[in-house]
Amino acid sequence: MPGTMPRVPPAQPAPLSPDNLRALRHALSAGRLEARLGFGGAVLLLACSAPLGLALHGRPAGSDRIVLAALLATVLLFVCLLLRKLLRQRARLWRPLAEAMAGGAKQVTHGRLHALEAADEGGLRYTVDGEVLHLWPLAGPFDGPGLAPEQRIDRLQHLAGTEIALHWLPIAPQHGLLLEAHYPEAPPATRRTRPSEDGDHRRAAWHARELILVLALALPAGTLPLAFAGGFDAGRLGLTLAIGLLTCSAIAALGWLQVRRRAGRGLRLATLTGPVTECFRTPRSGKHRPARHWYRVGGVLVCPGGRRSAPVNLGQHVDVEFLAGDGEADDVLVAFGPANEPPAGA
C-alpha cells in the first residue's frame, strides 16, 4: 500500500443490492477457501519437517547435519512467509470486507471521470472531479474465475471524459472495493429474462462436460499400457478395461450431478444487453493461469473466458446470457458476445 494518496472524492451512502451481496459472498468464500488451503499446506509442511528435525537431533556434526539443518530452515522460513501472507491478507482485506458487508451499506461517488489508470500495486485509480479513488475491482456474482482484488492489470480501456457513478466499499485507508461502475452518458443496459430450458443448461455446462470427456478418455487410455507390460495378458487387459469403465462411470456420474446442480439453481435465463464501458486484461500468472480479459457491462464486471464468441471492443453492444441464481447462489454464465440486435440508435 502506498503511504500517501490524494484526498478521496466525496461519496453518498446507499444500501447494498442483492447482486452486490452475492458477489461479496462469492469473494469471501473464495478467500476462505484460499486461507484453508494455505493453512492446511502450512500444517502439512510442518508435519513433513518433523522427521527432518528428529534426524537432525540424532545426527553427529558433519556435512550431512549442515544439509539437513539448511533444508529444515528453508521449510520453516517458507511456512512463516506463507502464514504471514495469509494473516496480512485476512487483516487487510477479508476481515474489513466481512465487516463492511455486515454494515449493509456502500458508498456511491458521482462525478466526471478525468482519468483511469491501472495501479502498480494492483487495482484501478479513478480520477473523479480532480480527486483520486484507488479501487480494487470485484467481478459480478458469476460462477467462474474471480478477480483477485490486488491482481495486476496490464491493459486498460475505458470511456473517457464522461460522467461516472462508482459503487464501492471502503476496506482500507484510501482504498476501496469496486462493486459497480456506471457510465450515465453511455446507452443504458437492458435486462430481460425468461424461464430457462434444458438447452440453456446444456450450454452453461459444456465446459464441465468437455473436461469430463477428456478425463474419461485420458484416464483409461493411460492405464492400457499396464495390460501389455511384460507381454500380453488377457486377464490383465480385462482388469484394466474394467477399471477404465468404472472410472468413466464415476466421472460421468460426477458430471451429471454437476449439471443437475446448475439446473436446480438457475430457473431463469437472463440476458444483459449493453455497451462495454471498460475492458482490461490481467496478465498470465504461471503455467496454469492464462491471461484473462474482463469487460464491464451495465456496471458489472464479467470475465467470459471461453464463452466469448467473438472479439469484443470498447463501446460495442454485447449480450451477456446467464442462468440467474436464486437466493445466495451465483449466476452461471452461458454466453458472451456481440449483441444480436443492438438497441435502436446505438
Short mmCIF file of C-alpha atoms in Angstrom, two decimals:
data_model
loop_
_atom_site.label_atom_id
_atom_site.label_comp_id
_atom_site.label_asym_id
_atom_site.label_seq_id
_atom_site.Cartn_x
_atom_site.Cartn_y
_atom_site.Cartn_z
CA MET A 1 0.00 0.00 0.00
CA PRO A 2 1.34 3.48 -0.76
CA GLY A 3 1.93 5.76 2.17
CA THR A 4 0.02 8.82 1.00
CA MET A 5 -2.57 9.44 -1.70
CA PRO A 6 -4.70 12.37 -2.81
CA ARG A 7 -7.93 13.08 -0.97
CA VAL A 8 -10.78 10.67 -1.72
CA PRO A 9 -13.70 12.29 -3.62
CA PRO A 10 -16.96 12.73 -1.66
CA ALA A 11 -19.47 9.87 -1.61
CA GLN A 12 -23.03 9.19 -0.52
CA PRO A 13 -24.11 6.05 1.41
CA ALA A 14 -26.51 3.58 -0.24
CA PRO A 15 -27.75 0.09 0.67
CA LEU A 16 -26.06 -2.96 -0.83
CA SER A 17 -28.09 -4.55 -3.61
CA PRO A 18 -28.79 -8.32 -3.67
CA ASP A 19 -26.29 -8.69 -6.56
CA ASN A 20 -23.68 -6.81 -4.50
CA LEU A 21 -24.22 -9.17 -1.58
CA ARG A 22 -23.96 -12.28 -3.76
CA ALA A 23 -20.74 -11.01 -5.39
CA LEU A 24 -19.28 -10.25 -1.96
CA ARG A 25 -20.25 -13.68 -0.59
CA HIS A 26 -18.60 -15.27 -3.63
CA ALA A 27 -15.39 -13.29 -2.99
CA LEU A 28 -15.40 -14.12 0.73
CA SER A 29 -15.97 -17.80 0.06
CA ALA A 30 -13.03 -17.85 -2.40
CA GLY A 31 -10.88 -16.05 0.18
CA ARG A 32 -11.80 -18.51 2.93
CA LEU A 33 -11.03 -21.45 0.63
CA GLU A 34 -7.63 -19.94 -0.19
CA ALA A 35 -6.95 -19.43 3.52
CA ARG A 36 -7.94 -23.02 4.38
CA LEU A 37 -5.72 -24.40 1.64
CA GLY A 38 -2.86 -22.17 2.75
CA PHE A 39 -3.11 -23.09 6.43
CA GLY A 40 -3.56 -26.75 5.52
CA GLY A 41 -0.43 -26.62 3.37
CA ALA A 42 1.49 -24.99 6.21
CA VAL A 43 0.41 -27.71 8.65
CA LEU A 44 1.35 -30.40 6.12
CA LEU A 45 4.81 -28.88 5.62
CA LEU A 46 5.35 -28.69 9.37
CA ALA A 47 4.30 -32.33 9.73
CA CYS A 48 6.66 -33.36 6.94
CA SER A 49 9.52 -31.38 8.51
CA ALA A 50 9.19 -33.19 11.85
CA PRO A 51 11.26 -36.22 10.66
CA LEU A 52 13.94 -33.78 9.49
CA GLY A 53 14.11 -32.33 12.99
CA LEU A 54 14.36 -35.79 14.55
CA ALA A 55 17.08 -36.82 12.09
CA LEU A 56 18.97 -33.61 12.79
CA HIS A 57 18.76 -34.13 16.55
CA GLY A 58 20.38 -37.56 16.49
CA ARG A 59 22.97 -36.94 13.78
CA PRO A 60 26.60 -36.12 14.66
CA ALA A 61 28.26 -32.97 13.38
CA GLY A 62 29.25 -33.08 9.72
CA SER A 63 28.22 -32.17 6.22
CA ASP A 64 25.01 -34.23 6.43
CA ARG A 65 23.94 -32.30 9.52
CA ILE A 66 24.53 -28.97 7.73
CA VAL A 67 22.43 -30.07 4.74
CA LEU A 68 19.57 -31.24 6.99
CA ALA A 69 19.69 -28.03 9.01
CA ALA A 70 19.59 -25.89 5.84
CA LEU A 71 16.67 -27.91 4.47
CA LEU A 72 14.74 -27.62 7.74
CA ALA A 73 15.41 -23.88 7.95
CA THR A 74 14.18 -23.41 4.38
CA VAL A 75 10.93 -25.25 5.09
CA LEU A 76 10.31 -23.26 8.29
CA LEU A 77 11.07 -19.97 6.54
CA PHE A 78 8.63 -20.81 3.74
CA VAL A 79 5.92 -21.72 6.28
CA CYS A 80 6.48 -18.43 8.13
CA LEU A 81 6.25 -16.40 4.92
CA LEU A 82 3.09 -18.25 3.88
CA LEU A 83 1.41 -17.69 7.24
CA ARG A 84 2.47 -14.03 7.23
CA LYS A 85 0.90 -13.51 3.80
CA LEU A 86 -2.36 -15.21 4.80
CA LEU A 87 -2.64 -13.28 8.06
CA ARG A 88 -1.90 -9.96 6.32
CA GLN A 89 -4.46 -10.69 3.62
CA ARG A 90 -7.03 -11.56 6.27
CA ALA A 91 -6.34 -8.35 8.20
CA ARG A 92 -6.13 -6.08 5.15
CA LEU A 93 -8.94 -7.47 3.02
CA TRP A 94 -11.16 -10.32 4.17
CA ARG A 95 -11.93 -9.11 7.70
CA PRO A 96 -12.67 -5.49 6.61
CA LEU A 97 -14.77 -6.86 3.76
CA ALA A 98 -16.84 -9.02 6.12
CA GLU A 99 -17.30 -6.03 8.45
CA ALA A 100 -18.38 -3.81 5.54
CA MET A 101 -20.87 -6.46 4.41
CA ALA A 102 -22.29 -6.66 7.92
CA GLY A 103 -22.92 -2.92 7.78
CA GLY A 104 -25.16 -3.43 4.73
CA ALA A 105 -24.17 -0.14 3.08
CA LYS A 106 -21.84 1.01 0.31
CA GLN A 107 -20.52 4.36 -0.89
CA VAL A 108 -21.53 5.93 -4.21
CA THR A 109 -19.29 8.55 -5.81
CA HIS A 110 -20.72 10.66 -8.65
CA GLY A 111 -18.66 12.98 -10.84
CA ARG A 112 -16.80 13.46 -14.10
CA LEU A 113 -14.14 10.89 -14.88
CA HIS A 114 -10.92 12.68 -15.83
CA ALA A 115 -8.60 9.65 -15.90
CA LEU A 116 -8.49 5.94 -15.22
CA GLU A 117 -5.25 4.04 -14.85
CA ALA A 118 -4.00 0.71 -13.57
CA ALA A 119 -2.18 0.99 -10.24
CA ASP A 120 1.26 -0.60 -9.94
CA GLU A 121 0.22 -2.34 -6.71
CA GLY A 122 -2.97 -3.71 -8.28
CA GLY A 123 -6.43 -2.30 -8.82
CA LEU A 124 -7.52 0.87 -10.59
CA ARG A 125 -7.15 4.59 -9.90
CA TYR A 126 -10.21 6.65 -10.84
CA THR A 127 -9.65 10.41 -11.01
CA VAL A 128 -13.10 11.91 -10.42
CA ASP A 129 -13.51 15.70 -10.34
CA GLY A 130 -9.76 16.03 -9.86
CA GLU A 131 -9.57 13.67 -6.87
CA VAL A 132 -8.26 10.10 -6.90
CA LEU A 133 -10.00 6.97 -5.67
CA HIS A 134 -7.98 3.72 -5.61
CA LEU A 135 -10.33 0.76 -6.02
CA TRP A 136 -9.86 -2.98 -6.35
CA PRO A 137 -12.45 -4.22 -8.89
CA LEU A 138 -14.77 -7.05 -7.93
CA ALA A 139 -16.34 -9.33 -10.55
CA GLY A 140 -20.09 -9.82 -10.73
CA PRO A 141 -21.83 -12.70 -8.95
CA PHE A 142 -20.94 -15.24 -11.64
CA ASP A 143 -19.88 -18.82 -11.03
CA GLY A 144 -16.44 -18.82 -12.60
CA PRO A 145 -12.99 -17.24 -12.29
CA GLY A 146 -12.77 -14.41 -9.79
CA LEU A 147 -10.56 -11.36 -9.90
CA ALA A 148 -8.10 -11.14 -7.02
CA PRO A 149 -8.51 -7.60 -5.64
CA GLU A 150 -4.77 -6.88 -5.69
CA GLN A 151 -4.17 -8.55 -9.06
CA ARG A 152 -2.15 -6.50 -11.52
CA ILE A 153 -3.78 -5.13 -14.68
CA ASP A 154 -1.59 -4.69 -17.76
CA ARG A 155 -4.05 -3.43 -20.40
CA LEU A 156 -6.91 -0.99 -19.87
CA GLN A 157 -9.52 0.82 -21.97
CA HIS A 158 -12.45 2.93 -20.78
CA LEU A 159 -14.93 5.57 -21.87
CA ALA A 160 -13.10 8.85 -21.30
CA GLY A 161 -14.37 12.35 -20.46
CA THR A 162 -17.77 11.25 -19.21
CA GLU A 163 -19.82 11.15 -16.03
CA ILE A 164 -19.38 8.12 -13.79
CA ALA A 165 -21.01 6.62 -10.70
CA LEU A 166 -18.77 4.37 -8.62
CA HIS A 167 -20.31 1.97 -6.09
CA TRP A 168 -17.65 0.86 -3.65
CA LEU A 169 -16.88 -0.39 -0.14
CA PRO A 170 -14.16 1.24 1.98
CA ILE A 171 -11.95 -1.58 3.25
CA ALA A 172 -8.63 0.17 3.93
CA PRO A 173 -7.36 3.75 4.31
CA GLN A 174 -7.57 5.48 0.90
CA HIS A 175 -8.68 2.18 -0.72
CA GLY A 176 -11.96 0.50 -1.53
CA LEU A 177 -13.52 -2.48 -3.27
CA LEU A 178 -15.32 -1.53 -6.50
CA LEU A 179 -18.73 -3.21 -6.78
CA GLU A 180 -20.15 -1.41 -9.81
CA ALA A 181 -19.12 1.39 -12.18
CA HIS A 182 -21.92 3.06 -14.17
CA TYR A 183 -21.44 5.50 -17.05
CA PRO A 184 -24.72 7.51 -17.18
CA GLU A 185 -23.89 9.15 -20.53
CA ALA A 186 -23.50 5.76 -22.26
CA PRO A 187 -26.60 3.99 -23.64
CA PRO A 188 -28.27 2.17 -20.74
CA ALA A 189 -28.03 -1.60 -20.44
CA THR A 190 -31.24 -3.59 -20.59
CA ARG A 191 -32.06 -6.89 -18.94
CA ARG A 192 -34.67 -9.42 -19.98
CA THR A 193 -35.46 -12.83 -18.53
CA ARG A 194 -37.42 -15.93 -19.47
CA PRO A 195 -37.81 -19.37 -17.92
CA SER A 196 -34.73 -21.49 -18.55
CA GLU A 197 -34.81 -24.54 -20.81
CA ASP A 198 -32.76 -27.73 -20.99
CA GLY A 199 -30.73 -26.29 -23.87
CA ASP A 200 -29.69 -23.33 -21.69
CA HIS A 201 -28.35 -25.67 -19.03
CA ARG A 202 -26.51 -27.72 -21.64
CA ARG A 203 -24.85 -24.58 -22.99
CA ALA A 204 -23.89 -23.48 -19.50
CA ALA A 205 -22.34 -26.84 -18.67
CA TRP A 206 -20.48 -27.59 -21.90
CA HIS A 207 -17.13 -26.63 -20.36
CA ALA A 208 -17.71 -29.08 -17.49
CA ARG A 209 -18.77 -31.83 -19.90
CA GLU A 210 -15.75 -31.16 -22.14
CA LEU A 211 -13.42 -31.63 -19.17
CA ILE A 212 -15.31 -34.77 -18.15
CA LEU A 213 -14.92 -36.21 -21.65
CA VAL A 214 -11.18 -35.51 -21.70
CA LEU A 215 -10.69 -37.17 -18.31
CA ALA A 216 -12.92 -40.09 -19.24
CA LEU A 217 -10.78 -40.78 -22.32
CA ALA A 218 -7.38 -39.94 -20.84
CA LEU A 219 -7.56 -41.97 -17.63
CA PRO A 220 -8.48 -45.36 -19.17
CA ALA A 221 -6.08 -44.75 -22.08
CA GLY A 222 -3.33 -44.11 -19.56
CA THR A 223 -3.96 -47.47 -17.90
CA LEU A 224 -3.92 -49.55 -21.12
CA PRO A 225 -0.10 -49.84 -21.28
CA LEU A 226 -0.29 -51.70 -17.95
CA ALA A 227 -2.15 -54.52 -19.72
CA PHE A 228 0.77 -55.08 -22.10
CA ALA A 229 3.60 -54.66 -19.60
CA GLY A 230 5.73 -57.80 -19.73
CA GLY A 231 3.72 -59.29 -22.61
CA PHE A 232 0.06 -59.59 -23.45
CA ASP A 233 -2.19 -60.95 -20.71
CA ALA A 234 -5.93 -61.28 -21.35
CA GLY A 235 -6.78 -61.21 -17.65
CA ARG A 236 -4.76 -58.07 -17.07
CA LEU A 237 -6.38 -56.45 -20.12
CA GLY A 238 -9.85 -57.29 -18.81
CA LEU A 239 -8.99 -55.87 -15.38
CA THR A 240 -7.61 -52.69 -16.97
CA LEU A 241 -10.72 -52.21 -19.09
CA ALA A 242 -12.93 -52.80 -16.03
CA ILE A 243 -11.01 -50.15 -14.09
CA GLY A 244 -11.34 -47.78 -17.06
CA LEU A 245 -15.08 -48.43 -17.30
CA LEU A 246 -15.56 -47.78 -13.59
CA THR A 247 -13.51 -44.59 -13.87
CA CYS A 248 -15.59 -43.38 -16.82
CA SER A 249 -18.81 -44.20 -14.95
CA ALA A 250 -17.65 -42.30 -11.86
CA ILE A 251 -16.64 -39.25 -13.90
CA ALA A 252 -19.91 -39.34 -15.86
CA ALA A 253 -21.87 -39.52 -12.58
CA LEU A 254 -19.99 -36.51 -11.21
CA GLY A 255 -20.68 -34.63 -14.44
CA TRP A 256 -24.38 -35.48 -14.24
CA LEU A 257 -24.52 -34.24 -10.66
CA GLN A 258 -22.76 -31.02 -11.70
CA VAL A 259 -25.30 -30.39 -14.47
CA ARG A 260 -28.17 -31.14 -12.08
CA ARG A 261 -26.71 -28.74 -9.52
CA ARG A 262 -26.55 -25.97 -12.11
CA ALA A 263 -30.05 -26.78 -13.38
CA GLY A 264 -31.51 -26.70 -9.90
CA ARG A 265 -30.32 -23.19 -9.08
CA GLY A 266 -30.84 -21.43 -12.42
CA LEU A 267 -34.58 -21.32 -13.13
CA ARG A 268 -34.39 -18.23 -15.37
CA LEU A 269 -32.21 -17.30 -18.33
CA ALA A 270 -31.31 -13.61 -18.12
CA THR A 271 -29.78 -11.58 -20.94
CA LEU A 272 -27.98 -8.34 -20.14
CA THR A 273 -27.51 -6.17 -23.25
CA GLY A 274 -25.45 -3.00 -23.21
CA PRO A 275 -22.23 -1.31 -24.29
CA VAL A 276 -18.82 -2.29 -22.97
CA THR A 277 -17.73 0.67 -20.85
CA GLU A 278 -14.43 -0.76 -19.56
CA CYS A 279 -12.21 -3.59 -20.71
CA PHE A 280 -8.88 -4.69 -19.32
CA ARG A 281 -6.59 -7.67 -19.12
CA THR A 282 -4.89 -9.39 -16.23
CA PRO A 283 -1.55 -10.93 -17.28
CA ARG A 284 -0.66 -14.58 -17.33
CA SER A 285 0.36 -15.88 -13.92
CA GLY A 286 2.35 -19.12 -14.07
CA LYS A 287 1.60 -22.07 -16.32
CA HIS A 288 -1.93 -22.73 -15.13
CA ARG A 289 -3.43 -19.21 -15.00
CA PRO A 290 -3.60 -17.69 -18.50
CA ALA A 291 -4.13 -14.02 -19.28
CA ARG A 292 -7.80 -13.10 -18.84
CA HIS A 293 -9.94 -10.40 -20.41
CA TRP A 294 -12.55 -8.54 -18.35
CA TYR A 295 -15.46 -6.43 -19.59
CA ARG A 296 -17.81 -4.08 -17.75
CA VAL A 297 -21.41 -4.18 -18.96
CA GLY A 298 -24.28 -2.48 -17.17
CA GLY A 299 -21.89 -1.54 -14.36
CA VAL A 300 -20.94 -5.18 -13.68
CA LEU A 301 -17.55 -6.77 -14.39
CA VAL A 302 -17.63 -10.01 -16.41
CA CYS A 303 -14.88 -12.47 -17.37
CA PRO A 304 -16.29 -14.56 -20.26
CA GLY A 305 -13.27 -16.86 -20.61
CA GLY A 306 -14.00 -19.48 -23.28
CA ARG A 307 -17.61 -18.29 -23.60
CA ARG A 308 -16.64 -15.23 -25.64
CA SER A 309 -17.97 -15.94 -29.14
CA ALA A 310 -16.08 -13.15 -31.00
CA PRO A 311 -13.67 -10.28 -30.29
CA VAL A 312 -15.31 -7.50 -28.29
CA ASN A 313 -14.30 -3.83 -28.38
CA LEU A 314 -14.85 -0.86 -26.10
CA GLY A 315 -18.27 0.73 -26.69
CA GLN A 316 -19.61 -2.31 -28.57
CA HIS A 317 -23.02 -3.64 -27.51
CA VAL A 318 -22.85 -7.20 -26.18
CA ASP A 319 -25.23 -9.84 -24.88
CA VAL A 320 -24.37 -11.43 -21.54
CA GLU A 321 -26.50 -14.55 -21.10
CA PHE A 322 -26.57 -16.24 -17.71
CA LEU A 323 -28.68 -18.55 -15.60
CA ALA A 324 -29.92 -16.30 -12.81
CA GLY A 325 -29.20 -17.81 -9.42
CA ASP A 326 -31.84 -17.79 -6.70
CA GLY A 327 -31.17 -16.66 -3.15
CA GLU A 328 -27.44 -16.64 -2.43
CA ALA A 329 -26.50 -18.81 -5.45
CA ASP A 330 -24.12 -17.43 -8.07
CA ASP A 331 -25.28 -16.69 -11.60
CA VAL A 332 -23.94 -19.18 -14.18
CA LEU A 333 -22.55 -17.55 -17.31
CA VAL A 334 -23.89 -19.14 -20.52
CA ALA A 335 -22.63 -16.94 -23.37
CA PHE A 336 -20.92 -13.60 -24.02
CA GLY A 337 -20.61 -11.91 -27.40
CA PRO A 338 -21.73 -9.11 -29.72
CA ALA A 339 -25.41 -8.26 -29.35
CA ASN A 340 -27.69 -9.96 -31.85
CA GLU A 341 -30.00 -6.94 -32.01
CA PRO A 342 -28.30 -3.70 -30.90
CA PRO A 343 -30.72 -1.15 -29.44
CA ALA A 344 -32.11 1.41 -31.88
CA GLY A 345 -29.94 4.48 -32.14
CA ALA A 346 -26.94 2.75 -30.51
#
